[in-house]
Amino acid sequence: MEITRGGQFLVKETQCEDIFTPEDFSEEQKMMRDSVKEFVDKEIWPNKNRFESKDYAFTEECMKKAGEMGFLSVAVPEAYGGMGMGFVDTCLVCDYISGATGSFSTAFGAHTGIGTMPITLYGTEAQKQKYVPKLATGEWFGAYCLTEPGAGSDANSGKTKAVLSEDGKYYSITGQKMWISNAGFCSVFIVFARIGDDKNITGFIVENVKDNGISMNEEEHKLGIRASSTRQVFFNETKVPVENMLSERGNGFKIAMNALNVGRIKLAAACLDAQRRVTTNAIHYANERIQFNTQISQFGAIRYKLAEMATSAYAGESATYRAAKDIETRIKLREEEGATHQEAELKGVEEFAIECSILKVAVSEDVQNCADEGIQILGGMGFSEDTPMESAWRDARISRIYEGTNEINRMLSVGMLIKKAFKGHVDLLGPATKVQEELMGIPSFDTPDYSELFSEEKEMIGKLKKAFLMVAGGAVQKYGPELDGHQQLLMAAADILIEIYMAESTILRTEKLAKKEGESKVQEQIAMAKLYLYKAVDIVTQKGKESIISFAEGDEQRMMLMGLRRFTKYTNMPNIVGLRETITTKLVAENAYCF
């Protein structure tokens, strides 16, 4: 199996045998998944109303129970009291523990991710021995203090100061942090502050102890994630021993960005089970609700929604676990080459930062649409607090904001790809030049043999990649390094990139499944893969056209528009209503999301 690099999916054809899918979970992984589901169904789902009524103490209580079950320690190396499990396992736990309420999943994600990971990945041996075992068991909880009133997306512009004492033994930290998850019950903060006039911020491990200049505002009142503790934290000459600096001076921005990369793919995973549960809930209601003497699950308008909800969830699973396994493989490879666990994990995740941003955007937007349609299917009941739909909708909303807004992540995904191309890590120039030559040539009018499953769809994916190279290549040629200043073009290119990765992952997962089970057994999955691709083609057409007519003129514009039509043209159009019918018939019969 050839080792892939991040972003390379765009310029090479991936074989279905080379990707990992949820159908490939080992027996251990299935057991882990089932024990997490059991925990959620027993401890969290029945108590949803406690989370909605802002019972912060209950969130903390559930976190302690999760610690006792070992769920907080999955990603922590065994040397520090953790389970030391692989990256796929980490995503798996994050996925299934997050489906019942955003309040708990935010507390869980903030603690296991940005609250613990920076110490695991950047801490000295002494720091790791001191803090990580307590964080792994849930004896202590972690929080992460990066955002300030004036420093949100521009994270490196924070004003919090760290001043070294005259005897050189400690730093005094002064400043204000906001939107700090877990602030109300955490024992240790990861705090980012600037020393002197340093260009970059520095990270510190700060214990939350009395009488050391740490104070907090009341809990924030939020649209969703109501029982996740979120407070402003003020540091007033808070003394921090010099040995509590994380990594080295000025390395804080790098720590923050790498912690966010891990956070992004975990956030995508954390949106998956929410989609499964919302979809299942909507199917239950649609099967029970009778109007015009008919179950509403028999009406085409409702069937449309259920098919789309299930398809998005299936696509999200396909892409998230594909990337998680690629990261895991990369980490193992680095370790085999002699890197420490810290270096291997950092580099492994950094390698796939583009995919992490793509997933964060795609899955966070899908979970919102899913909850929105869930409300619509339930009608007035969906709007009522008596059903779990309205809280799912409110909880979903934050996922497009935290771990870097979706706008920032869209621009990052394309920006990082272009950087990789300039560094020679991904050859974009060669393929982009070929696409330009192809546009000058005469297209082939032969009708290929599409008798094999997905042969036309895979050819379509190849053409969508050409569309991206044509549009992004054209924009890079025109604006060069100034492209950063043209955010609307970057965002449109990002949408094309996202759809390619999501559609390809869905098709490859299904192709792998069909080879294993036989096509006749997976008709619904085949329908979802084809439906997802059809919608992706629509988005590529729209965003490609918008870009081309905004930066190209005259003959160049005409030629590129002609290319776009060629690259988005099906030989055989799928029957979209038929595909949705296939999917919904199965969902309604099973009375659940069942893939």
mmCIF file of N, CA, C and O in Angstrom, residues 352-422:
data_model
loop_
_atom_site.group_PDB
_atom_site.id
_atom_site.type_symbol
_atom_site.label_atom_id
_atom_site.label_comp_id
_atom_site.label_asym_id
_atom_site.label_seq_id
_atom_site.Cartn_x
_atom_site.Cartn_y
_atom_site.Cartn_z
ATOM 1 N N PHE A 352 -1.891 16.041 7.380
ATOM 2 C CA PHE A 352 -3.257 15.995 6.844
ATOM 3 C C PHE A 352 -4.113 17.177 7.316
ATOM 4 O O PHE A 352 -5.323 17.069 7.446
ATOM 5 N N ALA A 353 -3.437 18.314 7.561
ATOM 6 C CA ALA A 353 -4.161 19.510 8.029
ATOM 7 C C ALA A 353 -5.217 19.964 7.022
ATOM 8 O O ALA A 353 -6.277 20.463 7.396
ATOM 9 N N ILE A 354 -4.956 19.764 5.725
ATOM 10 C CA ILE A 354 -5.932 20.165 4.692
ATOM 11 C C ILE A 354 -7.212 19.356 4.871
ATOM 12 O O ILE A 354 -8.326 19.900 4.909
ATOM 13 N N GLU A 355 -7.057 18.036 5.004
ATOM 14 C CA GLU A 355 -8.220 17.165 5.183
ATOM 15 C C GLU A 355 -8.951 17.496 6.484
ATOM 16 O O GLU A 355 -10.189 17.456 6.524
ATOM 17 N N CYS A 356 -8.201 17.839 7.542
ATOM 18 C CA CYS A 356 -8.837 18.197 8.823
ATOM 19 C C CYS A 356 -9.730 19.430 8.651
ATOM 20 O O CYS A 356 -10.847 19.476 9.180
ATOM 21 N N SER A 357 -9.251 20.422 7.908
ATOM 22 C CA SER A 357 -10.063 21.627 7.662
ATOM 23 C C SER A 357 -11.282 21.310 6.797
ATOM 24 O O SER A 357 -12.383 21.806 7.044
ATOM 25 N N ILE A 358 -11.080 20.495 5.766
ATOM 26 C CA ILE A 358 -12.196 20.104 4.884
ATOM 27 C C ILE A 358 -13.305 19.438 5.703
ATOM 28 O O ILE A 358 -14.486 19.771 5.582
ATOM 29 N N LEU A 359 -12.910 18.493 6.555
ATOM 30 C CA LEU A 359 -13.890 17.734 7.344
ATOM 31 C C LEU A 359 -14.618 18.629 8.328
ATOM 32 O O LEU A 359 -15.832 18.513 8.512
ATOM 33 N N LYS A 360 -13.875 19.514 8.961
ATOM 34 C CA LYS A 360 -14.481 20.418 9.943
ATOM 35 C C LYS A 360 -15.615 21.201 9.291
ATOM 36 O O LYS A 360 -16.720 21.310 9.833
ATOM 37 N N VAL A 361 -15.344 21.746 8.130
ATOM 38 C CA VAL A 361 -16.355 22.555 7.428
ATOM 39 C C VAL A 361 -17.536 21.687 6.993
ATOM 40 O O VAL A 361 -18.695 21.981 7.299
ATOM 41 N N ALA A 362 -17.234 20.616 6.270
ATOM 42 C CA ALA A 362 -18.301 19.814 5.654
ATOM 43 C C ALA A 362 -19.234 19.215 6.696
ATOM 44 O O ALA A 362 -20.462 19.329 6.595
ATOM 45 N N VAL A 363 -18.662 18.590 7.719
ATOM 46 C CA VAL A 363 -19.505 17.845 8.656
ATOM 47 C C VAL A 363 -20.244 18.793 9.598
ATOM 48 O O VAL A 363 -21.395 18.546 9.959
ATOM 49 N N SER A 364 -19.633 19.920 9.958
ATOM 50 C CA SER A 364 -20.341 20.861 10.839
ATOM 51 C C SER A 364 -21.536 21.491 10.115
ATOM 52 O O SER A 364 -22.556 21.800 10.728
ATOM 53 N N GLU A 365 -21.416 21.684 8.805
ATOM 54 C CA GLU A 365 -22.547 22.249 8.059
ATOM 55 C C GLU A 365 -23.623 21.191 7.829
ATOM 56 O O GLU A 365 -24.820 21.481 7.875
ATOM 57 N N ASP A 366 -23.199 19.947 7.621
ATOM 58 C CA ASP A 366 -24.171 18.861 7.436
ATOM 59 C C ASP A 366 -24.993 18.614 8.701
ATOM 60 O O ASP A 366 -26.195 18.343 8.626
ATOM 61 N N VAL A 367 -24.354 18.689 9.864
ATOM 62 C CA VAL A 367 -25.096 18.399 11.103
ATOM 63 C C VAL A 367 -26.149 19.484 11.344
ATOM 64 O O VAL A 367 -27.255 19.209 11.822
ATOM 65 N N GLN A 368 -25.821 20.716 10.954
ATOM 66 C CA GLN A 368 -26.805 21.797 11.110
ATOM 67 C C GLN A 368 -28.001 21.578 10.180
ATOM 68 O O GLN A 368 -29.159 21.696 10.598
ATOM 69 N N ASN A 369 -27.723 21.244 8.916
ATOM 70 C CA ASN A 369 -28.818 20.984 7.962
ATOM 71 C C ASN A 369 -29.666 19.813 8.422
ATOM 72 O O ASN A 369 -30.889 19.820 8.294
ATOM 73 N N CYS A 370 -28.995 18.798 8.947
ATOM 74 C CA CYS A 370 -29.683 17.591 9.412
ATOM 75 C C CYS A 370 -30.657 17.951 10.536
ATOM 76 O O CYS A 370 -31.839 17.566 10.512
ATOM 77 N N ALA A 371 -30.191 18.713 11.524
ATOM 78 C CA ALA A 371 -31.050 19.095 12.655
ATOM 79 C C ALA A 371 -32.176 20.015 12.176
ATOM 80 O O ALA A 371 -33.310 19.943 12.669
ATOM 81 N N ASP A 372 -31.872 20.861 11.208
ATOM 82 C CA ASP A 372 -32.873 21.785 10.677
ATOM 83 C C ASP A 372 -34.011 21.011 9.999
ATOM 84 O O ASP A 372 -35.193 21.273 10.227
ATOM 85 N N GLU A 373 -33.637 20.029 9.188
ATOM 86 C CA GLU A 373 -34.648 19.197 8.530
ATOM 87 C C GLU A 373 -35.376 18.318 9.544
ATOM 88 O O GLU A 373 -36.559 18.011 9.378
ATOM 89 N N GLY A 374 -34.656 17.931 10.600
ATOM 90 C CA GLY A 374 -35.296 17.159 11.675
ATOM 91 C C GLY A 374 -36.442 17.946 12.295
ATOM 92 O O GLY A 374 -37.544 17.421 12.503
ATOM 93 N N ILE A 375 -36.186 19.225 12.563
ATOM 94 C CA ILE A 375 -37.249 20.095 13.094
ATOM 95 C C ILE A 375 -38.412 20.150 12.110
ATOM 96 O O ILE A 375 -39.582 20.027 12.488
ATOM 97 N N GLN A 376 -38.097 20.304 10.828
ATOM 98 C CA GLN A 376 -39.134 20.455 9.810
ATOM 99 C C GLN A 376 -40.028 19.211 9.718
ATOM 100 O O GLN A 376 -41.241 19.316 9.589
ATOM 101 N N ILE A 377 -39.402 18.038 9.813
ATOM 102 C CA ILE A 377 -40.173 16.785 9.738
ATOM 103 C C ILE A 377 -41.130 16.680 10.932
ATOM 104 O O ILE A 377 -42.270 16.241 10.807
ATOM 105 N N LEU A 378 -40.660 17.130 12.111
ATOM 106 C CA LEU A 378 -41.514 17.078 13.298
ATOM 107 C C LEU A 378 -42.519 18.228 13.346
ATOM 108 O O LEU A 378 -43.409 18.232 14.198
ATOM 109 N N GLY A 379 -42.354 19.212 12.453
ATOM 110 C CA GLY A 379 -43.288 20.332 12.419
ATOM 111 C C GLY A 379 -43.283 21.082 13.739
ATOM 112 O O GLY A 379 -42.231 21.335 14.315
ATOM 113 N N GLY A 380 -44.480 21.409 14.231
ATOM 114 C CA GLY A 380 -44.588 22.156 15.491
ATOM 115 C C GLY A 380 -43.897 21.447 16.640
ATOM 116 O O GLY A 380 -43.270 22.077 17.497
ATOM 117 N N MET A 381 -43.968 20.113 16.652
ATOM 118 C CA MET A 381 -43.301 19.359 17.726
ATOM 119 C C MET A 381 -41.790 19.560 17.680
ATOM 120 O O MET A 381 -41.124 19.549 18.711
ATOM 121 N N GLY A 382 -41.266 19.748 16.491
ATOM 122 C CA GLY A 382 -39.823 19.951 16.352
ATOM 123 C C GLY A 382 -39.365 21.243 16.999
ATOM 124 O O GLY A 382 -38.241 21.356 17.473
ATOM 125 N N PHE A 383 -40.282 22.224 17.034
ATOM 126 C CA PHE A 383 -39.962 23.541 17.583
ATOM 127 C C PHE A 383 -40.133 23.573 19.102
ATOM 128 O O PHE A 383 -39.720 24.512 19.762
ATOM 129 N N SER A 384 -40.735 22.516 19.626
ATOM 130 C CA SER A 384 -41.031 22.467 21.054
ATOM 131 C C SER A 384 -39.865 21.860 21.827
ATOM 132 O O SER A 384 -39.195 20.950 21.350
ATOM 133 N N GLU A 385 -39.683 22.339 23.055
ATOM 134 C CA GLU A 385 -38.622 21.779 23.905
ATOM 135 C C GLU A 385 -38.957 20.359 24.376
ATOM 136 O O GLU A 385 -38.119 19.693 24.972
ATOM 137 N N ASP A 386 -40.184 19.895 24.100
ATOM 138 C CA ASP A 386 -40.549 18.536 24.506
ATOM 139 C C ASP A 386 -39.866 17.471 23.657
ATOM 140 O O ASP A 386 -39.838 16.302 24.027
ATOM 141 N N THR A 387 -39.366 17.844 22.487
ATOM 142 C CA THR A 387 -38.648 16.859 21.662
ATOM 143 C C THR A 387 -37.184 17.282 21.586
ATOM 144 O O THR A 387 -36.870 18.464 21.747
ATOM 145 N N PRO A 388 -36.277 16.341 21.313
ATOM 146 C CA PRO A 388 -34.840 16.692 21.330
ATOM 147 C C PRO A 388 -34.360 17.449 20.083
ATOM 148 O O PRO A 388 -33.183 17.749 19.976
ATOM 149 N N MET A 389 -35.266 17.751 19.161
ATOM 150 C CA MET A 389 -34.818 18.363 17.901
ATOM 151 C C MET A 389 -34.299 19.783 18.074
ATOM 152 O O MET A 389 -33.272 20.148 17.520
ATOM 153 N N GLU A 390 -35.052 20.602 18.836
ATOM 154 C CA GLU A 390 -34.645 22.013 18.887
ATOM 155 C C GLU A 390 -33.299 22.169 19.601
ATOM 156 O O GLU A 390 -32.486 23.005 19.226
ATOM 157 N N SER A 391 -33.035 21.305 20.602
ATOM 158 C CA SER A 391 -31.733 21.405 21.278
ATOM 159 C C SER A 391 -30.613 20.919 20.351
ATOM 160 O O SER A 391 -29.503 21.442 20.372
ATOM 161 N N ALA A 392 -30.919 19.912 19.526
ATOM 162 C CA ALA A 392 -29.911 19.430 18.562
ATOM 163 C C ALA A 392 -29.546 20.547 17.591
ATOM 164 O O ALA A 392 -28.372 20.753 17.252
ATOM 165 N N TRP A 393 -30.564 21.293 17.165
ATOM 166 C CA TRP A 393 -30.345 22.397 16.216
ATOM 167 C C TRP A 393 -29.507 23.499 16.867
ATOM 168 O O TRP A 393 -28.568 24.015 16.270
ATOM 169 N N ARG A 394 -29.841 23.834 18.132
ATOM 170 C CA ARG A 394 -29.083 24.892 18.820
ATOM 171 C C ARG A 394 -27.650 24.445 19.083
ATOM 172 O O ARG A 394 -26.708 25.205 18.917
ATOM 173 N N ASP A 395 -27.488 23.179 19.507
ATOM 174 C CA ASP A 395 -26.142 22.670 19.802
ATOM 175 C C ASP A 395 -25.277 22.612 18.547
ATOM 176 O O ASP A 395 -24.066 22.841 18.600
ATOM 177 N N ALA A 396 -25.911 22.289 17.418
ATOM 178 C CA ALA A 396 -25.137 22.151 16.168
ATOM 179 C C ALA A 396 -24.517 23.477 15.747
ATOM 180 O O ALA A 396 -23.466 23.506 15.113
ATOM 181 N N ARG A 397 -25.145 24.576 16.133
ATOM 182 C CA ARG A 397 -24.747 25.870 15.576
ATOM 183 C C ARG A 397 -23.314 26.273 15.911
ATOM 184 O O ARG A 397 -22.623 26.891 15.097
ATOM 185 N N ILE A 398 -22.843 25.896 17.103
ATOM 186 C CA ILE A 398 -21.493 26.316 17.516
ATOM 187 C C ILE A 398 -20.414 25.640 16.684
ATOM 188 O O ILE A 398 -19.322 26.161 16.513
ATOM 189 N N SER A 399 -20.735 24.459 16.127
ATOM 190 C CA SER A 399 -19.662 23.689 15.469
ATOM 191 C C SER A 399 -19.136 24.385 14.209
ATOM 192 O O SER A 399 -18.060 24.078 13.730
ATOM 193 N N ARG A 400 -19.885 25.347 13.682
ATOM 194 C CA ARG A 400 -19.365 26.103 12.529
ATOM 195 C C ARG A 400 -18.480 27.273 12.961
ATOM 196 O O ARG A 400 -17.872 27.942 12.130
ATOM 197 N N ILE A 401 -18.421 27.502 14.288
ATOM 198 C CA ILE A 401 -17.658 28.641 14.806
ATOM 199 C C ILE A 401 -16.360 28.197 15.484
ATOM 200 O O ILE A 401 -15.290 28.716 15.199
ATOM 201 N N TYR A 402 -16.470 27.196 16.400
ATOM 202 C CA TYR A 402 -15.226 26.921 17.134
ATOM 203 C C TYR A 402 -14.265 26.006 16.374
ATOM 204 O O TYR A 402 -14.624 25.471 15.337
ATOM 205 N N GLU A 403 -13.027 25.914 16.889
ATOM 206 C CA GLU A 403 -11.895 25.261 16.177
ATOM 207 C C GLU A 403 -11.584 25.999 14.869
ATOM 208 O O GLU A 403 -11.186 25.397 13.879
ATOM 209 N N GLY A 404 -11.749 27.301 14.879
ATOM 210 C CA GLY A 404 -11.549 28.101 13.656
ATOM 211 C C GLY A 404 -12.861 28.135 12.888
ATOM 212 O O GLY A 404 -13.432 27.098 12.600
ATOM 213 N N THR A 405 -13.359 29.323 12.561
ATOM 214 C CA THR A 405 -14.647 29.416 11.856
ATOM 215 C C THR A 405 -14.555 28.681 10.511
ATOM 216 O O THR A 405 -13.463 28.466 9.984
ATOM 217 N N ASN A 406 -15.713 28.337 9.963
ATOM 218 C CA ASN A 406 -15.706 27.640 8.674
ATOM 219 C C ASN A 406 -15.132 28.499 7.567
ATOM 220 O O ASN A 406 -14.561 27.988 6.603
ATOM 221 N N GLU A 407 -15.268 29.822 7.700
ATOM 222 C CA GLU A 407 -14.683 30.716 6.689
ATOM 223 C C GLU A 407 -13.153 30.619 6.730
ATOM 224 O O GLU A 407 -12.494 30.469 5.699
ATOM 225 N N ILE A 408 -12.606 30.679 7.947
ATOM 226 C CA ILE A 408 -11.147 30.555 8.120
ATOM 227 C C ILE A 408 -10.677 29.192 7.593
ATOM 228 O O ILE A 408 -9.676 29.085 6.883
ATOM 229 N N ASN A 409 -11.412 28.131 7.933
ATOM 230 C CA ASN A 409 -11.009 26.792 7.509
ATOM 231 C C ASN A 409 -11.099 26.597 5.999
ATOM 232 O O ASN A 409 -10.303 25.865 5.410
ATOM 233 N N ARG A 410 -12.079 27.234 5.382
ATOM 234 C CA ARG A 410 -12.163 27.157 3.909
ATOM 235 C C ARG A 410 -10.907 27.770 3.300
ATOM 236 O O ARG A 410 -10.255 27.190 2.431
ATOM 237 N N MET A 411 -10.552 28.954 3.784
ATOM 238 C CA MET A 411 -9.384 29.624 3.197
ATOM 239 C C MET A 411 -8.091 28.882 3.525
ATOM 240 O O MET A 411 -7.191 28.802 2.695
ATOM 241 N N LEU A 412 -8.043 28.316 4.727
ATOM 242 C CA LEU A 412 -6.868 27.534 5.119
ATOM 243 C C LEU A 412 -6.667 26.338 4.201
ATOM 244 O O LEU A 412 -5.545 26.039 3.797
ATOM 245 N N SER A 413 -7.765 25.630 3.891
ATOM 246 C CA SER A 413 -7.630 24.383 3.120
ATOM 247 C C SER A 413 -6.969 24.662 1.772
ATOM 248 O O SER A 413 -6.039 23.966 1.369
ATOM 249 N N VAL A 414 -7.421 25.717 1.086
ATOM 250 C CA VAL A 414 -6.831 26.039 -0.232
ATOM 251 C C VAL A 414 -5.441 26.650 -0.055
ATOM 252 O O VAL A 414 -4.503 26.308 -0.777
ATOM 253 N N GLY A 415 -5.305 27.525 0.948
ATOM 254 C CA GLY A 415 -4.005 28.162 1.207
ATOM 255 C C GLY A 415 -2.921 27.139 1.506
ATOM 256 O O GLY A 415 -1.807 27.209 0.973
ATOM 257 N N MET A 416 -3.251 26.141 2.341
ATOM 258 C CA MET A 416 -2.269 25.102 2.707
ATOM 259 C C MET A 416 -1.917 24.251 1.493
ATOM 260 O O MET A 416 -0.775 23.826 1.333
ATOM 261 N N LEU A 417 -2.911 24.008 0.641
ATOM 262 C CA LEU A 417 -2.675 23.201 -0.554
ATOM 263 C C LEU A 417 -1.688 23.911 -1.494
ATOM 264 O O LEU A 417 -0.740 23.302 -2.003
ATOM 265 N N ILE A 418 -1.909 25.204 -1.667
ATOM 266 C CA ILE A 418 -1.021 25.986 -2.546
ATOM 267 C C ILE A 418 0.403 26.005 -1.962
ATOM 268 O O ILE A 418 1.391 25.847 -2.673
ATOM 269 N N LYS A 419 0.485 26.167 -0.619
ATOM 270 C CA LYS A 419 1.805 26.140 0.050
ATOM 271 C C LYS A 419 2.502 24.806 -0.185
ATOM 272 O O LYS A 419 3.705 24.754 -0.448
ATOM 273 N N LYS A 420 1.739 23.720 -0.059
ATOM 274 C CA LYS A 420 2.321 22.384 -0.265
ATOM 275 C C LYS A 420 2.840 22.244 -1.691
ATOM 276 O O LYS A 420 3.852 21.593 -1.929
ATOM 277 N N ALA A 421 2.119 22.837 -2.619
ATOM 278 C CA ALA A 421 2.541 22.763 -4.020
ATOM 279 C C ALA A 421 3.866 23.504 -4.209
ATOM 280 O O ALA A 421 4.785 23.005 -4.861
ATOM 281 N N PHE A 422 3.966 24.697 -3.602
ATOM 282 C CA PHE A 422 5.208 25.472 -3.737
ATOM 283 C C PHE A 422 6.388 24.762 -3.085
ATOM 284 O O PHE A 422 7.520 24.874 -3.530
#
